[in-house]
Coordinates of C-alpha atoms in Angstrom, one line a residue:
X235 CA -30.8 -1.5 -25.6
X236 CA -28.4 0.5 -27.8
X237 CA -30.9 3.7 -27.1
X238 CA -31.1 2.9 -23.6
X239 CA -28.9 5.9 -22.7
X240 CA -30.9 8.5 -24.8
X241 CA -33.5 8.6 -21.9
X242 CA -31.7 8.4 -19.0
X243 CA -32.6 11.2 -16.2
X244 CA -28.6 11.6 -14.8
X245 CA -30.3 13.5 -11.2
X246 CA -31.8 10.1 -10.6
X247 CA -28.5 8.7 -10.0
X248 CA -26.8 11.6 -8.3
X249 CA -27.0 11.7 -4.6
X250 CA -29.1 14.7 -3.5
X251 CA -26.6 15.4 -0.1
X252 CA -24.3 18.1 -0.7
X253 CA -20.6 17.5 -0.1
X254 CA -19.3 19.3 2.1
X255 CA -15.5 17.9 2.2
X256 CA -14.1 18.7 -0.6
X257 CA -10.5 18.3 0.2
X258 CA -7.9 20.2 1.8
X259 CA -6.6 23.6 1.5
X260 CA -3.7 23.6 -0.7
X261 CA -1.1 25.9 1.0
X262 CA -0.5 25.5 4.7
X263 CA -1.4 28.8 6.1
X264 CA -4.5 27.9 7.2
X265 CA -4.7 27.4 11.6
X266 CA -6.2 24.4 13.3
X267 CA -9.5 25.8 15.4
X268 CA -8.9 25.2 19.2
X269 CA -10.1 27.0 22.2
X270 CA -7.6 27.8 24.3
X271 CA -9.7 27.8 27.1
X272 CA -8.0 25.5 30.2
X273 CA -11.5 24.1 31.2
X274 CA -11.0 20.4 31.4
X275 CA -14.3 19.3 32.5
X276 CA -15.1 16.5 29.9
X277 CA -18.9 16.3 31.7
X278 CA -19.7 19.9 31.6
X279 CA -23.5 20.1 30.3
X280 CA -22.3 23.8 28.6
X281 CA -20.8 24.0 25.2
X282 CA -17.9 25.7 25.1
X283 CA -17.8 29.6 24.5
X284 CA -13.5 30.0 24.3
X285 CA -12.5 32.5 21.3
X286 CA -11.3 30.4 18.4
X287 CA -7.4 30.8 16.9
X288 CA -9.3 30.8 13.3
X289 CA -10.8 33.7 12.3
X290 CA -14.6 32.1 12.2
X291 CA -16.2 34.6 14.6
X292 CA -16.2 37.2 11.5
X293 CA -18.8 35.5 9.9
X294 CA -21.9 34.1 10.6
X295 CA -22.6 30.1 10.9
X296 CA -24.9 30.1 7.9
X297 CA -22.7 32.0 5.3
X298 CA -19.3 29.7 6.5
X299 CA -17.7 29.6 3.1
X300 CA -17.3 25.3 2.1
X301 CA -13.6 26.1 1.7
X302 CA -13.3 26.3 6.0
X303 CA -14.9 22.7 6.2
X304 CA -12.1 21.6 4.5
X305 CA -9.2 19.5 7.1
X306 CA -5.9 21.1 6.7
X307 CA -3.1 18.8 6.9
X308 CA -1.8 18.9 10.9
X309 CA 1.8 18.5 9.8
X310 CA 1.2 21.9 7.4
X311 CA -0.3 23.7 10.2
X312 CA 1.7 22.6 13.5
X313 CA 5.0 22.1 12.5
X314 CA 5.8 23.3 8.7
X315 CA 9.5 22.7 9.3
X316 CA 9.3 19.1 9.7
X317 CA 7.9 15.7 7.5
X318 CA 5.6 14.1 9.8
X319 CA 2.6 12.0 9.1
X320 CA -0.4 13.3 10.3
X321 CA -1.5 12.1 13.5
X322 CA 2.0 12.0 14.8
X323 CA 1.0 11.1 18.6
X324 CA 2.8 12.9 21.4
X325 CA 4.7 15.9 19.0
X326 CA 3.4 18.0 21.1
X327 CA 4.2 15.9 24.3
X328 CA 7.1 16.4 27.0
X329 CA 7.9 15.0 29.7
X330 CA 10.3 18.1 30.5
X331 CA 7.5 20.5 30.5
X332 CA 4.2 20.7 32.7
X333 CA 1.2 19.3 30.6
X334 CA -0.7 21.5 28.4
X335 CA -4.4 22.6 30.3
X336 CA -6.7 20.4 28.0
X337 CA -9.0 22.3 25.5
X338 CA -12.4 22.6 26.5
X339 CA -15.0 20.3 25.6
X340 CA -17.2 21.5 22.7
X341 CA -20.1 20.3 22.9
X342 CA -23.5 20.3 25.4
X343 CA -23.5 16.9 26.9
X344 CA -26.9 16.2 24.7
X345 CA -25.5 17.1 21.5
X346 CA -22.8 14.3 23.1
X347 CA -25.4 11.8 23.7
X348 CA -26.6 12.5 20.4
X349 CA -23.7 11.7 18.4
X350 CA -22.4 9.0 20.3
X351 CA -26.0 7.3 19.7
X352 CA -25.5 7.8 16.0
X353 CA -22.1 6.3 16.6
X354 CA -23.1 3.1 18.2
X355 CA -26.1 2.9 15.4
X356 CA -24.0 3.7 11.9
X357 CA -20.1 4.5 12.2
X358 CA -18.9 2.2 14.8
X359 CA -20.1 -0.8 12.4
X360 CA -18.1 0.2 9.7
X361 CA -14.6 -0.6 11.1
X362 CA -16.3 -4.2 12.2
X363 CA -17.1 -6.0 9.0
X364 CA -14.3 -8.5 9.8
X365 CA -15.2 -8.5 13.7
X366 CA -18.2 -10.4 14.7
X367 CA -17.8 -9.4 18.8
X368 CA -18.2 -5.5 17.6
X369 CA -15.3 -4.4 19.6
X370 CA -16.3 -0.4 18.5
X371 CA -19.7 -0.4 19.0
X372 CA -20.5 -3.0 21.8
X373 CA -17.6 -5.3 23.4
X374 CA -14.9 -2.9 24.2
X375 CA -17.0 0.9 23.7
X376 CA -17.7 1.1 27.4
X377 CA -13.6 0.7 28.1
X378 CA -13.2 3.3 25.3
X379 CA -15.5 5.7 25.9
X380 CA -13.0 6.6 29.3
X381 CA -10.9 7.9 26.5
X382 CA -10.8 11.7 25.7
X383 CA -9.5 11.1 22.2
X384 CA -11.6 7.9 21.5
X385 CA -14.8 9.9 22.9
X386 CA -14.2 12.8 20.5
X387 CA -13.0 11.0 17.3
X388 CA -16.2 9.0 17.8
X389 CA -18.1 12.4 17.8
X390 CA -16.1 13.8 14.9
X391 CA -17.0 10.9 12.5
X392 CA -20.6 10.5 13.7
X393 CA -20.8 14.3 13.0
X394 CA -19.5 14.4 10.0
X395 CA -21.7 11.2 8.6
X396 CA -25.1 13.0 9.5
X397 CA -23.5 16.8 8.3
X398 CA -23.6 14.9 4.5
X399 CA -26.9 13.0 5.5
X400 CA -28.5 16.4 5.5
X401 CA -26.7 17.5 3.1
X402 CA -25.1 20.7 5.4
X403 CA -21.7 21.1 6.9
X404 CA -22.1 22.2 11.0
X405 CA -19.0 24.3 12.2
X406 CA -19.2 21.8 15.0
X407 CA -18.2 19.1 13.3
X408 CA -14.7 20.6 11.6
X409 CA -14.4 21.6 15.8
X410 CA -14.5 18.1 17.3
X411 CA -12.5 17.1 14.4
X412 CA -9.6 20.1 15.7
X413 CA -10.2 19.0 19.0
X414 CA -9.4 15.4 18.6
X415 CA -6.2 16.1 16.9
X416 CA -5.0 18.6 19.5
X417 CA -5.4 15.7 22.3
X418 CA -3.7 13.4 20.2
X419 CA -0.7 15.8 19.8
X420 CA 0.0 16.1 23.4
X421 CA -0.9 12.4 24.3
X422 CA 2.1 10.9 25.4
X423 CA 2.1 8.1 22.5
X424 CA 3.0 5.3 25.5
X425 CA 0.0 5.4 27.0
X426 CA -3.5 3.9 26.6
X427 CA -2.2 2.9 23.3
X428 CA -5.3 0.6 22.1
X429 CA -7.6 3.5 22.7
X430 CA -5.4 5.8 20.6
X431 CA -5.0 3.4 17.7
X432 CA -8.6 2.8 18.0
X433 CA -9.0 7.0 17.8
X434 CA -6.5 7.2 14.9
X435 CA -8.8 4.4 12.9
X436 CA -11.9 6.2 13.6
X437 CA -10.1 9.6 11.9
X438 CA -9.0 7.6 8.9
X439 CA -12.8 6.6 8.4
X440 CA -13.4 10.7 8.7
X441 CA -10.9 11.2 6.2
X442 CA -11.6 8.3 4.1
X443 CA -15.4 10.0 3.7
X444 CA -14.4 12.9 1.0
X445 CA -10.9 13.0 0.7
X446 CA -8.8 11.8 -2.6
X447 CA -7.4 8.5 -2.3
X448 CA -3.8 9.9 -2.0
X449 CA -4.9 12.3 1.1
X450 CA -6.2 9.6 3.3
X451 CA -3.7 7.4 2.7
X452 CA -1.7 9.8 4.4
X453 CA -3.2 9.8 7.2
X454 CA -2.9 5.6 7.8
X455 CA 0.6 6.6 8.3
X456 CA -0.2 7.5 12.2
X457 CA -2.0 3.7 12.4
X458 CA 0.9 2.2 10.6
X459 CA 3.5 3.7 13.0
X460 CA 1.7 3.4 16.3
X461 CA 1.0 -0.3 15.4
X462 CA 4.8 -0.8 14.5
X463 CA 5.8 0.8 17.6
X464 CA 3.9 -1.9 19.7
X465 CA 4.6 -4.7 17.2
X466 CA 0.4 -5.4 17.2
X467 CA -1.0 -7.3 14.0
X468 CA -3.8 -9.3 13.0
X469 CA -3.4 -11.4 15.7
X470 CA -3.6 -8.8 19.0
X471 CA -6.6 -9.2 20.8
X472 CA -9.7 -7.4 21.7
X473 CA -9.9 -4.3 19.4
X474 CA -6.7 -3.9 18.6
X475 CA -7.1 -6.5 16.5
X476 CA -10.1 -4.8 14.9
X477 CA -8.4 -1.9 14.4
X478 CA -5.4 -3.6 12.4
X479 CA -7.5 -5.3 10.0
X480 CA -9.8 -1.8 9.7
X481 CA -6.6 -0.4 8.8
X482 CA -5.5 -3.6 6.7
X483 CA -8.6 -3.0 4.7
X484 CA -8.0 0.5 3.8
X485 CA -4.6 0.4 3.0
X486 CA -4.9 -2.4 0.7
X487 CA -7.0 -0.2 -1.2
X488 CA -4.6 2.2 -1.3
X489 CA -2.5 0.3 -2.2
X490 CA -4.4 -1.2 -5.2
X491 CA -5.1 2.1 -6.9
X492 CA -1.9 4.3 -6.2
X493 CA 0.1 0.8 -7.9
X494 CA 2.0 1.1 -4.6
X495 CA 3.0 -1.4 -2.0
X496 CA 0.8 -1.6 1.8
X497 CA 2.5 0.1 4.4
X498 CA 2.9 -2.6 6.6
X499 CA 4.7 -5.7 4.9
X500 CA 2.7 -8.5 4.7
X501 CA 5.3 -11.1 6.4
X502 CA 4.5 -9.4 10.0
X503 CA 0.4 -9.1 9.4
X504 CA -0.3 -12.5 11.2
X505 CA 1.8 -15.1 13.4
X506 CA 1.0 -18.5 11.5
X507 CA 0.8 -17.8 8.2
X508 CA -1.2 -20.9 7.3
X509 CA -3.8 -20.9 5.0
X510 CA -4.7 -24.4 6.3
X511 CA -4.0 -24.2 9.8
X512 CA -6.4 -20.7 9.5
X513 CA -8.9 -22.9 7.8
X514 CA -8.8 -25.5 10.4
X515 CA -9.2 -23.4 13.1
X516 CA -12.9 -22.4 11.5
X517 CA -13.0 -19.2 13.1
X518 CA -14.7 -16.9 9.9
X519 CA -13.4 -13.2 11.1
X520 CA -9.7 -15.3 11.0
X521 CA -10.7 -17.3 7.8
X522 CA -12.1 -14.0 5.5
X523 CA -8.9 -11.8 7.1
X524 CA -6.9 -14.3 5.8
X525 CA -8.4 -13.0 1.9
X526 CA -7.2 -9.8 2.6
X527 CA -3.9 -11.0 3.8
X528 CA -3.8 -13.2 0.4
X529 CA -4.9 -9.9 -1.6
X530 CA -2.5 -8.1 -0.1
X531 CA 0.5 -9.8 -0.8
X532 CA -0.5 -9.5 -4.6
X533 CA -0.6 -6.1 -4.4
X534 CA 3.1 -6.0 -2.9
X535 CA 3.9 -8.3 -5.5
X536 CA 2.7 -6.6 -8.6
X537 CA 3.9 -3.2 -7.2
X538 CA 7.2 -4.3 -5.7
X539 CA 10.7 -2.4 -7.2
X540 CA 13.2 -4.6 -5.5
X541 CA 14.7 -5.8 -8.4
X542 CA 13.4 -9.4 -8.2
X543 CA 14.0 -11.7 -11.8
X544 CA 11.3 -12.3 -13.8
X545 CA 11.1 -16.6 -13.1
X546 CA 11.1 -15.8 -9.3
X547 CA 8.1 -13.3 -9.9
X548 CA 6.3 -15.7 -11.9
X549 CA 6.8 -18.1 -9.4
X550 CA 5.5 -16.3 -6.9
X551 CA 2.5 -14.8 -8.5
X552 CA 1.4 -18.9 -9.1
X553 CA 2.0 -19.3 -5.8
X554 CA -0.4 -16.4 -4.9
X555 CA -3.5 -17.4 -6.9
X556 CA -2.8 -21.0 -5.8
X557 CA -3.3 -19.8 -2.5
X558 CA -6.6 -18.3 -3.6
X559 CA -7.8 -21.0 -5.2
X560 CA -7.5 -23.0 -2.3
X561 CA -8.9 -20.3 0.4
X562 CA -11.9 -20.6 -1.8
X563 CA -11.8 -24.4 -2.2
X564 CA -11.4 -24.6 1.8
X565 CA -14.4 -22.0 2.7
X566 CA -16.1 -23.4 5.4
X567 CA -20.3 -22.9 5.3
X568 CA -20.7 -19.9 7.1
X569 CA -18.1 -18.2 4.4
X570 CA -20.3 -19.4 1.5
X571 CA -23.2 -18.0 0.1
X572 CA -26.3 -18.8 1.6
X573 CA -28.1 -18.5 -1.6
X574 CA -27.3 -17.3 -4.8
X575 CA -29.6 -16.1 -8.1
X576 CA -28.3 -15.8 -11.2
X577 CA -28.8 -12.8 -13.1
X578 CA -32.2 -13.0 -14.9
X579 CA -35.0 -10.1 -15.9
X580 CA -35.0 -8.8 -12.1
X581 CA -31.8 -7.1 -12.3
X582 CA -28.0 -7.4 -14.8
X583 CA -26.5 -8.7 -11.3
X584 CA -26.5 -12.3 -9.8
X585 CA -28.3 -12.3 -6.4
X586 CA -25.2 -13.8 -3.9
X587 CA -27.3 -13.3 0.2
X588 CA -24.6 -13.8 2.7
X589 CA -25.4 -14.5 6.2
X590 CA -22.3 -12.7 8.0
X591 CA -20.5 -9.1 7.4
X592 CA -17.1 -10.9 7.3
X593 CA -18.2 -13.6 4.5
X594 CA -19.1 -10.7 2.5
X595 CA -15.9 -8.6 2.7
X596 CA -13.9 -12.3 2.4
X597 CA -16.3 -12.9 -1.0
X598 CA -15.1 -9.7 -2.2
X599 CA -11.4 -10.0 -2.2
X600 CA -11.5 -13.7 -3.4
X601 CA -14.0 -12.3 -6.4
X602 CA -11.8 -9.6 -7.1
X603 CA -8.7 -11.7 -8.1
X604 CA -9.5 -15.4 -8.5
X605 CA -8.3 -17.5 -11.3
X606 CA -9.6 -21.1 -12.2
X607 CA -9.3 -23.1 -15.0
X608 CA -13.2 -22.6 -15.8
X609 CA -13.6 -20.0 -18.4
X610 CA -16.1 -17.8 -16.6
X611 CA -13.4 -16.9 -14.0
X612 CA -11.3 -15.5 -16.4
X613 CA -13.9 -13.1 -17.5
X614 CA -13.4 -9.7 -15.9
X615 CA -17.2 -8.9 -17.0
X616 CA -17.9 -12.0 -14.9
X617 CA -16.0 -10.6 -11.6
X618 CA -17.5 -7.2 -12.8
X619 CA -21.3 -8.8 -12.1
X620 CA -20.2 -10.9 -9.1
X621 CA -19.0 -7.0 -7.1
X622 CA -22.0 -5.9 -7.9
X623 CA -24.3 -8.8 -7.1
X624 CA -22.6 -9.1 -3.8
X625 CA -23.2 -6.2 -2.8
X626 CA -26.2 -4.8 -3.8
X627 CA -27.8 -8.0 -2.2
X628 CA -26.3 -7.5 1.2
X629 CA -27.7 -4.3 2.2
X630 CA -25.0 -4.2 5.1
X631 CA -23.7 -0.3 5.6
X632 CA -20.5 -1.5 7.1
X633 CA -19.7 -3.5 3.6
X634 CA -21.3 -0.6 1.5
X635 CA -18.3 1.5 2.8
X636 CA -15.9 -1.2 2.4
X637 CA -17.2 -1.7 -1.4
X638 CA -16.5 1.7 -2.9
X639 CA -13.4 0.7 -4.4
X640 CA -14.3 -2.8 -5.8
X641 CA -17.2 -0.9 -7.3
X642 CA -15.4 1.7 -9.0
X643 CA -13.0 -0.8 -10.2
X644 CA -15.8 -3.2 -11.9
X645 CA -17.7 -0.3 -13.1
X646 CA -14.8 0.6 -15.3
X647 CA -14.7 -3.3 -16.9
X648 CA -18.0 -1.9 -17.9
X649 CA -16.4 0.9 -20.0
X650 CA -15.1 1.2 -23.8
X651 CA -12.0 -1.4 -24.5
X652 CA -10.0 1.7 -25.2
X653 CA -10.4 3.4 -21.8
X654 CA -10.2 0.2 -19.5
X655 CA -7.1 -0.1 -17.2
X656 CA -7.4 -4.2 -18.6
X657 CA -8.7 -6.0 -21.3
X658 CA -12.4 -5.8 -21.2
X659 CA -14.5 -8.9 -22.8
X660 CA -17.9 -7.4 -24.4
X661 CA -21.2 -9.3 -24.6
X662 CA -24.3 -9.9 -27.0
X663 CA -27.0 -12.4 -27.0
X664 CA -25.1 -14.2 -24.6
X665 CA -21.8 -14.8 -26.0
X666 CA -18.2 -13.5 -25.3
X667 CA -16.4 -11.7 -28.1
X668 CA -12.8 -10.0 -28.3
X669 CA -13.2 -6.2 -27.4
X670 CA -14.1 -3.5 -29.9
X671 CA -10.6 -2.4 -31.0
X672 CA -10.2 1.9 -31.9
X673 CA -9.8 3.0 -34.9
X674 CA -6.8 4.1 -36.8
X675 CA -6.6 7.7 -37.4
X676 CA -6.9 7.3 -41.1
X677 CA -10.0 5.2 -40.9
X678 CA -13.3 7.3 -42.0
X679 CA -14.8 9.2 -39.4
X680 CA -18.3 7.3 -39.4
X681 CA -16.1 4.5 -38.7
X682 CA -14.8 5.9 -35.1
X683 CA -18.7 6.7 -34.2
X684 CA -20.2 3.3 -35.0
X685 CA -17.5 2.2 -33.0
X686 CA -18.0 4.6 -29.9
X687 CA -21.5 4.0 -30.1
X688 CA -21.2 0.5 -29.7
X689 CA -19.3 0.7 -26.9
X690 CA -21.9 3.0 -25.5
X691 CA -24.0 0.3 -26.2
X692 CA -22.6 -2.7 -23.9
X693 CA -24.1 -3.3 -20.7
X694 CA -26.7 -0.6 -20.5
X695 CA -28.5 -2.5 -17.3
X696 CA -24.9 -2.9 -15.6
X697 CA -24.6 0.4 -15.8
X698 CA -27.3 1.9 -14.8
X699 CA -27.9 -0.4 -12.1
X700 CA -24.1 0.3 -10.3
X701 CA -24.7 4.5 -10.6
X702 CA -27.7 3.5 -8.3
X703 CA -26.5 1.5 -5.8
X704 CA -23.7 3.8 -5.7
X705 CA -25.9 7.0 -5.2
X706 CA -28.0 4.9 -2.6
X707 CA -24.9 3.9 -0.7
X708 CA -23.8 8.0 -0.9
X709 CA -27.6 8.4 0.6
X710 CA -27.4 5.8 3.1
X711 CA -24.5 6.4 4.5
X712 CA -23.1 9.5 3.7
X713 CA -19.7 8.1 2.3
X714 CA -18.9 9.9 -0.4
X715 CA -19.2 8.5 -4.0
X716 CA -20.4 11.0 -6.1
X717 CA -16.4 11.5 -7.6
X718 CA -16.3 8.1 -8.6
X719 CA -19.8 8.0 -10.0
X720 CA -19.1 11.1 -11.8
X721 CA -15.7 9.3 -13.6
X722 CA -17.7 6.7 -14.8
X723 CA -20.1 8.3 -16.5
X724 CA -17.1 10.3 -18.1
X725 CA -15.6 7.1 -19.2
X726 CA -18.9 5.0 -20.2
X727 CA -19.6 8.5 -22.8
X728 CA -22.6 10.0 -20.1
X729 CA -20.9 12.9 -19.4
X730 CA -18.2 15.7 -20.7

């Protein structure tokens, strides 16, 4: 085992798409690509021929330079005198002034069809792993596709998804994208307001793709305040309520990784705050929510600055894990595995088969953080196996999406003691031994390579295995996760 990684081929486990989003220009000097055309014929069978604002026409669509597929911020671009969140509906809405002639539509009505049928296949499911009546691809898409905005951020996303599928960036896609947010900025934030929020998710999933963690964060912002605005939470109906906990989801991420605290509070995310009257209700999209909700509030905890003692901290970080232990104590059937494998010669991950999207999410959360007075659950390598077991036995796109993060964050339990953001517990022959502590300076050099070498040495399979399901996921689904693949083969000693 210690050899393992002498042999390993690294292109095996490196997603053969190119990525085309790399991020966002830097400066804001860059101009949001419109046509300023005042055709407003949404069905026109013609794609649109306007002159674009950004300077694309001087060079051909198969030399376009990566750099000009990458999404400037709006709030650099539209108004570089004032802080806005991007997304800010209606800034570029008056009631004063006669509405601005809507930009023409810029695409054939096949290419249309063609992306909206990707949509309903792939994209749509990934903001409904919590929501079993599939508000965005089936229950409420016939309402939404009367939408403009909705229509195109569908587009944009689906687009985008089968640009890093093939492993080429399409000037078309970076166009619906512009277009989308130019509608939003003159929409008149009052109206149609559960098709816009459903548009703003459907952007933070496009941004959320290839963008840094601290960059799509950003952009929940517009979710966060449109939601406020209409005091909507995780109790709205129809797909608003898909929306919030899309957007709940995402920001607890966030959250996690930046050490900061969710955007929303958690005391106005649901009306009863119940774990048992949830529980008794037996609805599994409520029941698995409720996990986030609980995961959530950790976050806040851990990350809060508001000056609270250290006894009434305690006291409320008990109260939290309490809370989990219970959600998991309470699961009703169809939250519990349907069948699980223990980790044996097919594989270093425990097979856990799920029969529902939601119970998988709601398995994740509860894995991620739950404490018991048995010793395996206070062995991070032990939640480390459980992420991965999950989901690389529940070949669900919509959770492969939603797993990126847990992923990451169990792949670097895998890593050497001295790099680990926590105490990680190493293993041979079975049994659990205190990590591999560094070296003091002064020690003999031989000394600090045996050491890194044994590192190098723990969990060979683990790692191998999670590079690729990670690359399969990037494959799959085109969600980037190459950058986080890449930074733990940096900190597992793979790569410079």
């Amino acid at each position: 085992m210690a050899d393992g990684f002498d042999i390993i081929d690294t292109s095996d486990l490196i997603p053969e798409a190119v990525q085309p989003y790399l991020g966002y220009l830097s400066s804001g000097g860059g101009e949001i690509y419109v046509h300023e055309s005042g055709h407003d014929s949404f069905n026109d069978d013609t794609a649109a021929r306007g002159e674009p604002v950004h300077p694309f026409n001087t060079t051909q669509p198969s030399e376009l330079p990566s750099e000009i597929f990458r999404t400037p911020f709006i709030s650099d671009i539209f108004l570089p005198d004032f802080s806005i969140a991007p997304f800010s509906l209606g800034q570029a809405f008056s009631r004063d002034a006669p509405p601005e002639p809507e930009p023409r539509f810029p695409v054939s009505q096949r290419m249309k069809a063609d992306l909206i049928s990707n949509y309903i296949r792939e994209t749509a499911t990934w903001c409904e792993t919590t929501d079993s009546d599939m508000h965005f691809s089936a229950r409420s898409v016939h309402c939404m596709m009367e939408s403009t905005p909705f229509v195109a951020a569908a587009m944009s996303l689906a687009s985008r998804q089968l640009d890093t599928l093939r492993g080429r960036p399409r000037q078309i896609t970076l166009e619906l994208y512009q277009y989308t947010v130019r509608l939003l900025l003159s929409h008149d934030p009052t109206v149609d307001g559960a098709s816009i929020l459903a548009t703003c998710t459907l952007l933070c999933a496009y941004e959320m793709m290839a963008s840094t963690v601290a960059e799509w964060r950003r952009h929940l912002q517009g979710c966060a305040g449109l939601l406020r605005m209409r005091k909507w939470n995780g109790n709205s109906l129809g797909i608003v309520k898909t929306c919030f906990w899309a957007f709940a989801r995402i920001d607890v991420w966030a959250a996690f990784i930046l050490n900061q605290t969710t955007l929303i509070p958690t005391d106005s995310w649901v009306e009863e705050d119940s774990l048992a009257v949830v529980a008794a209700r037996g609805n599994t999209d409520d029941y698995c929510n409720f996990a986030i909700l609980i995961f959530a509030r950790i976050i806040n905890l851990l990350n809060a600055s508001n000056g609270s003692s250290s006894t009434e901290m305690r006291q409320k970080a008990q109260a939290s894990w309490k809370e989990l232990q219970q959600w998991r104590r309470w699961r009703q059937q169809s939250v519990k595995p349907l069948m699980r494998v223990d980790g044996e010669t097919k594989g270093p991950f425990p097979m856990i088969v799920f029969a529902l999207f939601a119970s998988i999410c709601g398995n994740t959360f509860l894995s991620r953080w739950l404490d018991s007075s048995t010793a395996e659950w206070h062995d991070p390598v032990w939640h480390a196996r459980e992420h991965g077991g999950i989901s690389i036995s529940n070949p669900s796109h919509a959770n492969w999406v939603n797993h990126l993060q847990p992923l990451y964050i169990a792949g670097r339990v895998f890593g050497p003691s001295s790099k680990a953001p926590r105490p990680t517990q190493h293993q041979s022959s079975g049994r659990i031994h205190a990590p591999i502590q560094g070296s003091p300076s002064s020690t003999n050099e031989s000394a600090d390579d045996e050491d890194r070498m044994a590192e190098l040495a723990e969990f060979p399979a683990e790692k191998m295995a999670l590079l690729k399901h990670l690359a399969k996921i990037e494959r799959e689904t085109g969600w980037k996760t190459s950058d986080r693949a890449r930074e733990l083969r940096i900190l597992w000693g793979l790569e410079n």
